[in-house]
Coordinates of C-alpha atoms in Angstrom, one line a residue:
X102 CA -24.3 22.5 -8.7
X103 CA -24.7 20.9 -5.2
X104 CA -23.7 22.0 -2.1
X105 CA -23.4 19.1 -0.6
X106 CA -19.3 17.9 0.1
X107 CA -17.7 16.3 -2.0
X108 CA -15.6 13.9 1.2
X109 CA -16.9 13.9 4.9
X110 CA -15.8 16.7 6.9
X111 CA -13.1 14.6 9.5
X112 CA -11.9 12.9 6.7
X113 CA -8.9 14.3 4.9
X114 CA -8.2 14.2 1.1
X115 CA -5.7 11.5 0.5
X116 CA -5.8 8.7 2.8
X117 CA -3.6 5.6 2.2
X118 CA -4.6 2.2 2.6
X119 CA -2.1 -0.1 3.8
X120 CA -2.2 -3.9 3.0
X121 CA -1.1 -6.1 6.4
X122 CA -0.9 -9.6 6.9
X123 CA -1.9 -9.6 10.3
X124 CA -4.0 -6.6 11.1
X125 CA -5.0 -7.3 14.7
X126 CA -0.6 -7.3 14.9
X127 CA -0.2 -3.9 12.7
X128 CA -2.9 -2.0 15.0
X129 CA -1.3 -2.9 17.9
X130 CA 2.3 -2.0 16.5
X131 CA 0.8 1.4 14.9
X132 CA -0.6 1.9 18.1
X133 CA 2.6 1.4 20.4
X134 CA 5.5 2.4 18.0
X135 CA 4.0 5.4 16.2
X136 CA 1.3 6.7 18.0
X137 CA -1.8 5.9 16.1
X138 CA -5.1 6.0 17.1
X139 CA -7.9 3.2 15.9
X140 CA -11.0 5.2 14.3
X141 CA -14.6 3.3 15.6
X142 CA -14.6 -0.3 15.6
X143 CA -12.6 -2.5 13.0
X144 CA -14.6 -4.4 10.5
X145 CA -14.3 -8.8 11.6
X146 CA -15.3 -11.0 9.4
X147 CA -14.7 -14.9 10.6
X148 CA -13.7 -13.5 13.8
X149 CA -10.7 -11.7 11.7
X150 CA -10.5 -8.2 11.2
X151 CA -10.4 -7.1 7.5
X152 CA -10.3 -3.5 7.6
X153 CA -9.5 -0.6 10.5
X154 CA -9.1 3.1 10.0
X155 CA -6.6 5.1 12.5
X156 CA -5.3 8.3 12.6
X157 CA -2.2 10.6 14.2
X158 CA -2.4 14.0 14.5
X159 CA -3.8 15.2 11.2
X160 CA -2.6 12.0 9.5
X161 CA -5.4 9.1 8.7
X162 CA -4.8 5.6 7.0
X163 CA -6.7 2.4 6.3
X164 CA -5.4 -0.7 7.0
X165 CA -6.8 -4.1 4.9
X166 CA -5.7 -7.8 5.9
X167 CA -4.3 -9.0 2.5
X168 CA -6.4 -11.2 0.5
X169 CA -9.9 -9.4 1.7
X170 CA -12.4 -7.8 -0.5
X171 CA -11.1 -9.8 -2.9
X172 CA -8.0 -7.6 -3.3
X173 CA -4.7 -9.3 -5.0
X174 CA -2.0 -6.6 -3.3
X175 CA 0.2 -8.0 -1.4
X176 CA 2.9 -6.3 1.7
X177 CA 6.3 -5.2 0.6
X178 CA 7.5 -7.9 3.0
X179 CA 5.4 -10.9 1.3
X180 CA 6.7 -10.0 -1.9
X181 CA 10.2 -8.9 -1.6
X182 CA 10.2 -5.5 -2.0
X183 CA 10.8 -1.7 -1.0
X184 CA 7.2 -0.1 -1.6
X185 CA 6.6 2.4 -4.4
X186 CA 5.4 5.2 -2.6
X187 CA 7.1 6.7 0.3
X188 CA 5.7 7.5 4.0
X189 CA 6.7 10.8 5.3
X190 CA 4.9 11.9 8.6
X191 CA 5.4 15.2 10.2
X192 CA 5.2 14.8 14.5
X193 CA 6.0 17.4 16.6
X194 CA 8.6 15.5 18.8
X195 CA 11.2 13.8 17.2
X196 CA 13.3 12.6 19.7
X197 CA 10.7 11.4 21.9
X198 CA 9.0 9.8 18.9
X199 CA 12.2 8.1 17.7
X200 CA 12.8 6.8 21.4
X201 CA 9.0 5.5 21.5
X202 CA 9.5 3.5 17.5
X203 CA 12.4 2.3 19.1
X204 CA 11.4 0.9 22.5
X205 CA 8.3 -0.7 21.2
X206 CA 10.7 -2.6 18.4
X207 CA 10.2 -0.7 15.0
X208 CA 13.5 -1.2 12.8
X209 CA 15.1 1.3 12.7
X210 CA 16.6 2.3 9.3
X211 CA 18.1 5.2 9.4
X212 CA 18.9 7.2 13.7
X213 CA 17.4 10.7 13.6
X214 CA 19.4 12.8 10.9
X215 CA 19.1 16.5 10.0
X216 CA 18.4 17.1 6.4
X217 CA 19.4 20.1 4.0
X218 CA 15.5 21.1 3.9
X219 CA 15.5 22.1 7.3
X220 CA 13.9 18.6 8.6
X221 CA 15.2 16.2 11.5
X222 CA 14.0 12.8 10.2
X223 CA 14.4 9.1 10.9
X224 CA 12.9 5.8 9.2
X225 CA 11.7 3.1 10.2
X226 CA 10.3 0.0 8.8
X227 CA 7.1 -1.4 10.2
X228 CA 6.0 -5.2 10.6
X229 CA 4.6 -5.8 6.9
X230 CA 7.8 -4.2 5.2
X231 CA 6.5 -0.6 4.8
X232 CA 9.1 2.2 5.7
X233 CA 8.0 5.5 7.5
X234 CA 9.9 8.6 7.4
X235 CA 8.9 11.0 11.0
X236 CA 10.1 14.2 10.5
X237 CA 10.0 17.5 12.4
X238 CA 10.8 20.8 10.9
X239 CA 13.9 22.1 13.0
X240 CA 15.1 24.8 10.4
X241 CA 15.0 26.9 6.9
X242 CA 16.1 24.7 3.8
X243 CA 19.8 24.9 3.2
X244 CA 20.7 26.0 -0.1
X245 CA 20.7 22.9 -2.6
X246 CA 23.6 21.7 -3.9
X247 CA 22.6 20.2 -7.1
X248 CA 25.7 17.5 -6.8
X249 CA 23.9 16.2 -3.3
X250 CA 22.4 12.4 -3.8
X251 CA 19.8 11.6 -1.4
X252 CA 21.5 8.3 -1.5
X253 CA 24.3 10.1 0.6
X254 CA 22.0 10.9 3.4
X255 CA 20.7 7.3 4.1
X256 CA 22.4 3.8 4.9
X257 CA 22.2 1.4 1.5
X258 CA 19.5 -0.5 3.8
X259 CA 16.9 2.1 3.3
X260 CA 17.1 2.5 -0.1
X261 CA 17.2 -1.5 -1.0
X262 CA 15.0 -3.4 0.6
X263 CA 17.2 -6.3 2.4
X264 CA 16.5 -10.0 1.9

């Protein structure tokens, strides 16, 4: 067996690539409203960048213009939809984080709530449709009760992606 890595050593196991209309537009937002930092230069192709990597605290993602390396996916927004996989970001300022989103024009879903698993969260939805969940551990879970909906914690907006 080798011992050679199996994934470079700054880059973390799972790292989601995002699909943007406009990446030049999402850096910027991720930048201002979240707190994201770009990683090395952004690949430009036609004067267009196709591809950036960035990263927030521990968190990394990729970000691909829709329509390059021949890739058919498409942004929540272009297609009408909530996306399949949620966004859930740990920060360690909430409140200052939530003010920040919120100055720099993020939509805000759902104000900063406290949840029964011991986490002060709010969501947001970014400029291509995605939603983001910031959260900050503030306490132990609560005991779950098994008749709780997590439809009862957020607005019907968050859960159904409006027109």
């Amino acid at each position: 067996m080798s011992s050679s890595h199996y994934k470079p050593n700054h880059v973390p196991q799972l790292t989601p690539c995002l699909t943007v209309e406009e990446p030049e537009k999402s850096i910027n937002f991720y930048e201002l409203a979240f707190g994201f930092e770009t990683i090395g230069n952004p690949i430009v192709k036609e004067g267009l960048v196709i591809f950036a990597e960035m990263f927030c605290l521990e968190a990394r993602i990729m970000i691909q213009r829709q329509g390059s390396f021949s890739s058919i996916s498409q942004t929540p927004k272009q297609i009408g939809t909530q996306q399949g996989i949620g966004i859930y970001l740990y920060i360690p300022d909430i409140e200052s984080h939530f003010e920040r989103a919120q100055s720099c024009g993020a939509t805000i879903l759902s104000e900063l709530i406290d949840t029964f698993w011991g986490d002060q969260i709010y969501t947001a939805k970014d400029l291509d449709g995605y939603l983001w969940t910031f959260a900050q551990k503030i306490s132990d879970p609560n005991a779950i009760d098994e008749d709780i909906a997590f439809t009862d914690m957020w607005p019907q907006e968050v859960l159904i992606q409006d027109e």
